[in-house]
Structures are given as structure tokens and as C-alpha cells.
mmCIF file of C-alpha atoms in Angstrom:
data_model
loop_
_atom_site.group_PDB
_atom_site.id
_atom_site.type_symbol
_atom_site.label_atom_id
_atom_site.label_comp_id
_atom_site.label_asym_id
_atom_site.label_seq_id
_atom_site.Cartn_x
_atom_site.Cartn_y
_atom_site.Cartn_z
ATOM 1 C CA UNK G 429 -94.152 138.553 -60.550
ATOM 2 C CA UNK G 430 -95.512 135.514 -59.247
ATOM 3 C CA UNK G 431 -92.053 133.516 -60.625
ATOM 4 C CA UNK G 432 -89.503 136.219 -58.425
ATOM 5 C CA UNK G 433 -91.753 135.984 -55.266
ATOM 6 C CA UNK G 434 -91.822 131.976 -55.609
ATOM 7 C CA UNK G 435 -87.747 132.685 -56.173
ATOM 8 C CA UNK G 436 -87.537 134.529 -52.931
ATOM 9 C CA UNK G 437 -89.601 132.356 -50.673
ATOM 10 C CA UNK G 438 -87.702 129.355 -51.520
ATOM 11 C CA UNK G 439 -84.155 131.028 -51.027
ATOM 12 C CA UNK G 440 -85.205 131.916 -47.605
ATOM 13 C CA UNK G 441 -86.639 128.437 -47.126
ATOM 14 C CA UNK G 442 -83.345 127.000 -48.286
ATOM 15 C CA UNK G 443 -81.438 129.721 -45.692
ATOM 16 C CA UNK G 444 -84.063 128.883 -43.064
ATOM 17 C CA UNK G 445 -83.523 125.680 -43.342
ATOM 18 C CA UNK G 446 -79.570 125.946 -43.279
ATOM 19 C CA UNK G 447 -79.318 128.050 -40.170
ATOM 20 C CA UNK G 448 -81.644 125.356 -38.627
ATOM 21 C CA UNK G 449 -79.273 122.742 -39.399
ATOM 22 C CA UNK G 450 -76.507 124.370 -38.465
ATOM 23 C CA UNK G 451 -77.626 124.990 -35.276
ATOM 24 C CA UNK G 452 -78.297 121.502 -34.524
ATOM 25 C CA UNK G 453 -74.741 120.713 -35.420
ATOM 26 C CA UNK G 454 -73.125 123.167 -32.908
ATOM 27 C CA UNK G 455 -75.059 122.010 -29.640
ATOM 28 C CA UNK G 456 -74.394 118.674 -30.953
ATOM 29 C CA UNK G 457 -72.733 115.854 -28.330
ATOM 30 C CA UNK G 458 -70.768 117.668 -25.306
ATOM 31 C CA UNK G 459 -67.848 120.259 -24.664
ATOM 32 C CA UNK G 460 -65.790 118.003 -22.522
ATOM 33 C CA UNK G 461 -63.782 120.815 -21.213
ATOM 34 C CA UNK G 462 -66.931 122.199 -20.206
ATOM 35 C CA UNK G 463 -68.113 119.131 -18.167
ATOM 36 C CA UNK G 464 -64.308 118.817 -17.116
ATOM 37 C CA UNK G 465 -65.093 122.981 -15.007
ATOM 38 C CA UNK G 466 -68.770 121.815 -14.387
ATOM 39 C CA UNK G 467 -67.746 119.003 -12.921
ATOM 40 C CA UNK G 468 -65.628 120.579 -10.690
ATOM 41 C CA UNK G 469 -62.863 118.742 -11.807
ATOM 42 C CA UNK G 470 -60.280 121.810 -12.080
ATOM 43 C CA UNK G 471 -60.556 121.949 -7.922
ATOM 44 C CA UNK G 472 -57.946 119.040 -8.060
ATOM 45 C CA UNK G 473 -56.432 119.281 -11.151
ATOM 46 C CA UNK G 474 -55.389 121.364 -14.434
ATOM 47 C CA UNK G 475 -55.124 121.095 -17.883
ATOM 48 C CA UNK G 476 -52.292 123.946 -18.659
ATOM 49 C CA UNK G 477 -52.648 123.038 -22.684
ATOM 50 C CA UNK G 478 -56.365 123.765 -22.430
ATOM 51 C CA UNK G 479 -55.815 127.004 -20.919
ATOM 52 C CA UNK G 480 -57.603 125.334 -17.570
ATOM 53 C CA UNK G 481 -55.988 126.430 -14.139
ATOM 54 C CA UNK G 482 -56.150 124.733 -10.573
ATOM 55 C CA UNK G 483 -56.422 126.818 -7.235
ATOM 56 C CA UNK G 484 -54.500 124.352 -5.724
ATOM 57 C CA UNK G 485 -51.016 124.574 -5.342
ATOM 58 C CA UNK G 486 -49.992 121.157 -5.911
ATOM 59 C CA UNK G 487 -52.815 120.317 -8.562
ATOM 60 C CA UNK G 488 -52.178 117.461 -10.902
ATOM 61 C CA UNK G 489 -51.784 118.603 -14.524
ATOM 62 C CA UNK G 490 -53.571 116.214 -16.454
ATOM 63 C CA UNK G 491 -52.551 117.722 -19.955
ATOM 64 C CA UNK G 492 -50.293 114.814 -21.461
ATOM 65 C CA UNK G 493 -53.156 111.790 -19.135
ATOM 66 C CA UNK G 494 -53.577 110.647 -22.761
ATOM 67 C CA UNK G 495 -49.764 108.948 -23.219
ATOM 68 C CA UNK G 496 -50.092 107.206 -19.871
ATOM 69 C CA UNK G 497 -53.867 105.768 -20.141
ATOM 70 C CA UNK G 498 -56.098 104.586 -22.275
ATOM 71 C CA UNK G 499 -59.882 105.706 -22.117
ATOM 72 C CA UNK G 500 -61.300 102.960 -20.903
ATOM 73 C CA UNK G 501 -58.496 102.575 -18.270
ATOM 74 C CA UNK G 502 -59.874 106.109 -17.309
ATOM 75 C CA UNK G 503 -63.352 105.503 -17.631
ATOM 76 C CA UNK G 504 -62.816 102.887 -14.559
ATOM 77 C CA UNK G 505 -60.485 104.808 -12.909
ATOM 78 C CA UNK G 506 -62.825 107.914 -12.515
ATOM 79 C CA UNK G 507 -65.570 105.520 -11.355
ATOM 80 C CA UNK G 508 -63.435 103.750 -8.713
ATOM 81 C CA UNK G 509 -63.232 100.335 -10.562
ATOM 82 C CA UNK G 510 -59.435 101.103 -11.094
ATOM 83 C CA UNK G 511 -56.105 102.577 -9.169
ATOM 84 C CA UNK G 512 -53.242 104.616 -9.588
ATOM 85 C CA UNK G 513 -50.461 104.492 -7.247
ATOM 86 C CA UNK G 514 -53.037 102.464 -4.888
ATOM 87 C CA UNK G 515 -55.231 104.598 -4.782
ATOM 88 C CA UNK G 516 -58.360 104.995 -6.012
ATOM 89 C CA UNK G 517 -60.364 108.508 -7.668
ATOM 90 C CA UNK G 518 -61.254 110.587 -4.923
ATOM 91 C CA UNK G 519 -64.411 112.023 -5.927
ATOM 92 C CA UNK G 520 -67.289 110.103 -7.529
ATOM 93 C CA UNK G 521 -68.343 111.757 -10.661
ATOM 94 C CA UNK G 522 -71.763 113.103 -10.919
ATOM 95 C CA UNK G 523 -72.515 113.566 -14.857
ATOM 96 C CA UNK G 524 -74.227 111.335 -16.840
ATOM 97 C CA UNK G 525 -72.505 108.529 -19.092
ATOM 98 C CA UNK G 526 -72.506 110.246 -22.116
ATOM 99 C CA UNK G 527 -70.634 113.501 -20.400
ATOM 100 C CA UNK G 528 -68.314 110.649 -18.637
ATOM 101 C CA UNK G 529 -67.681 109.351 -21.821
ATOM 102 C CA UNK G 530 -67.288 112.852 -23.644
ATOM 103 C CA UNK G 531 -64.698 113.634 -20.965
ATOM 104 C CA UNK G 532 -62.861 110.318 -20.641
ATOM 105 C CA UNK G 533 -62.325 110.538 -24.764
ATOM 106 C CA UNK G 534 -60.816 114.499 -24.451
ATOM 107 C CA UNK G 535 -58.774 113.583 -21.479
ATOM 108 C CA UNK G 536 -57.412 110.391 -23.553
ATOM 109 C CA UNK G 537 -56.594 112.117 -26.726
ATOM 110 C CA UNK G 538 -53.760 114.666 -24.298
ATOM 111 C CA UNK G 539 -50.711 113.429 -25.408
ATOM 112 C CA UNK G 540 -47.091 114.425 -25.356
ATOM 113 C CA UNK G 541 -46.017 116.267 -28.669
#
């Protein structure tokens, strides 16, 4: 009796312990297309390949960004370090640098297929 109850508690230790895990693997780093809508990024632009939609009629889609720049060209574009077309980012991002650099890394790997 005492060897099936010892049995028992240390399967659900072992399943414990597993669930545990796994839920520190799923909130794990950050959803950059989350911090792209929290952001407020999708008021200027969309990403049609992400399923992520602009109000505004002439928003730019940003869903092939990745074959033009590079992350770090990105990175100091989205900070105002960098231009396009002589101009600079219009809006100053608020996150933190690990959602900048979450975001900067999804937003680089849209590519043409």
C-alpha cells in the first residue's frame, strides 16, 4: 500500500511539475504582433499576411518590411536615428527594449515568398 501511494504522489509530482514548466515556456519572451496592436502600430499601418488590418485608407502594408530592411536598420528607424524617403518615423515608440526588439525581429523576418 505504502509502495502504490508513493507511486501516485510522485506521478503527480512529475505532472505538477510538467504543467509548471510548460507554463513558463508559453508566457515566455513577447508576441510581437501583440506589441505591434498594443502599440498602436496598426493605426498607420497593416500587416495583411498576419491577418492585421489598418483603418486607414492609405495604410502602409508592412508584410514583405523584411526584404527591404534589416532589423537593426529598423530598430533605428522606429527610434528616429534613421530615414526613409527623408523622412523620419512619425511616432516615437513607447514599449520597452525588449518589446522593440521582439517587434523589430517579427517585422524583419516578413519577406517576399
Amino acid at each position: 500500500m505504502k509502495n502504490i501511494f508513493t507511486y501516485i504522489l510522485f506521478v503527480l509530482l512529475i505532472v505538477a511539475l510538467y504543467g509548471f514548466a510548460f507554463s513558463f515556456a508559453q508566457s515566455k519572451g513577447t508576441d510581437a504582433k501583440k506589441i505591434f496592436e498594443t502599440q498602436k502600430c496598426n493605426a498607420c499601418h497593416s500587416v495583411t499576411t498576419a491577418g492585421i488590418t489598418s483603418k486607414k485608407k492609405d495604410a502602409v502594408d508592412l508584410s514583405t518590411v523584411g526584404s527591404t530592411y534589416k532589423a537593426d536598420f529598423l530598430t533605428k528607424y522606429i527610434k528616429k536615428d534613421a530615414k526613409i524617403k527623408d523622412a523620419v518615423h512619425k511616432f516615437t515608440f513607447k514599449g520597452t527594449d525588449e518589446e522593440m526588439t521582439s517587434l523589430v525581429k517579427w517585422l524583419a523576418s516578413l519577406k517576399k515568398k
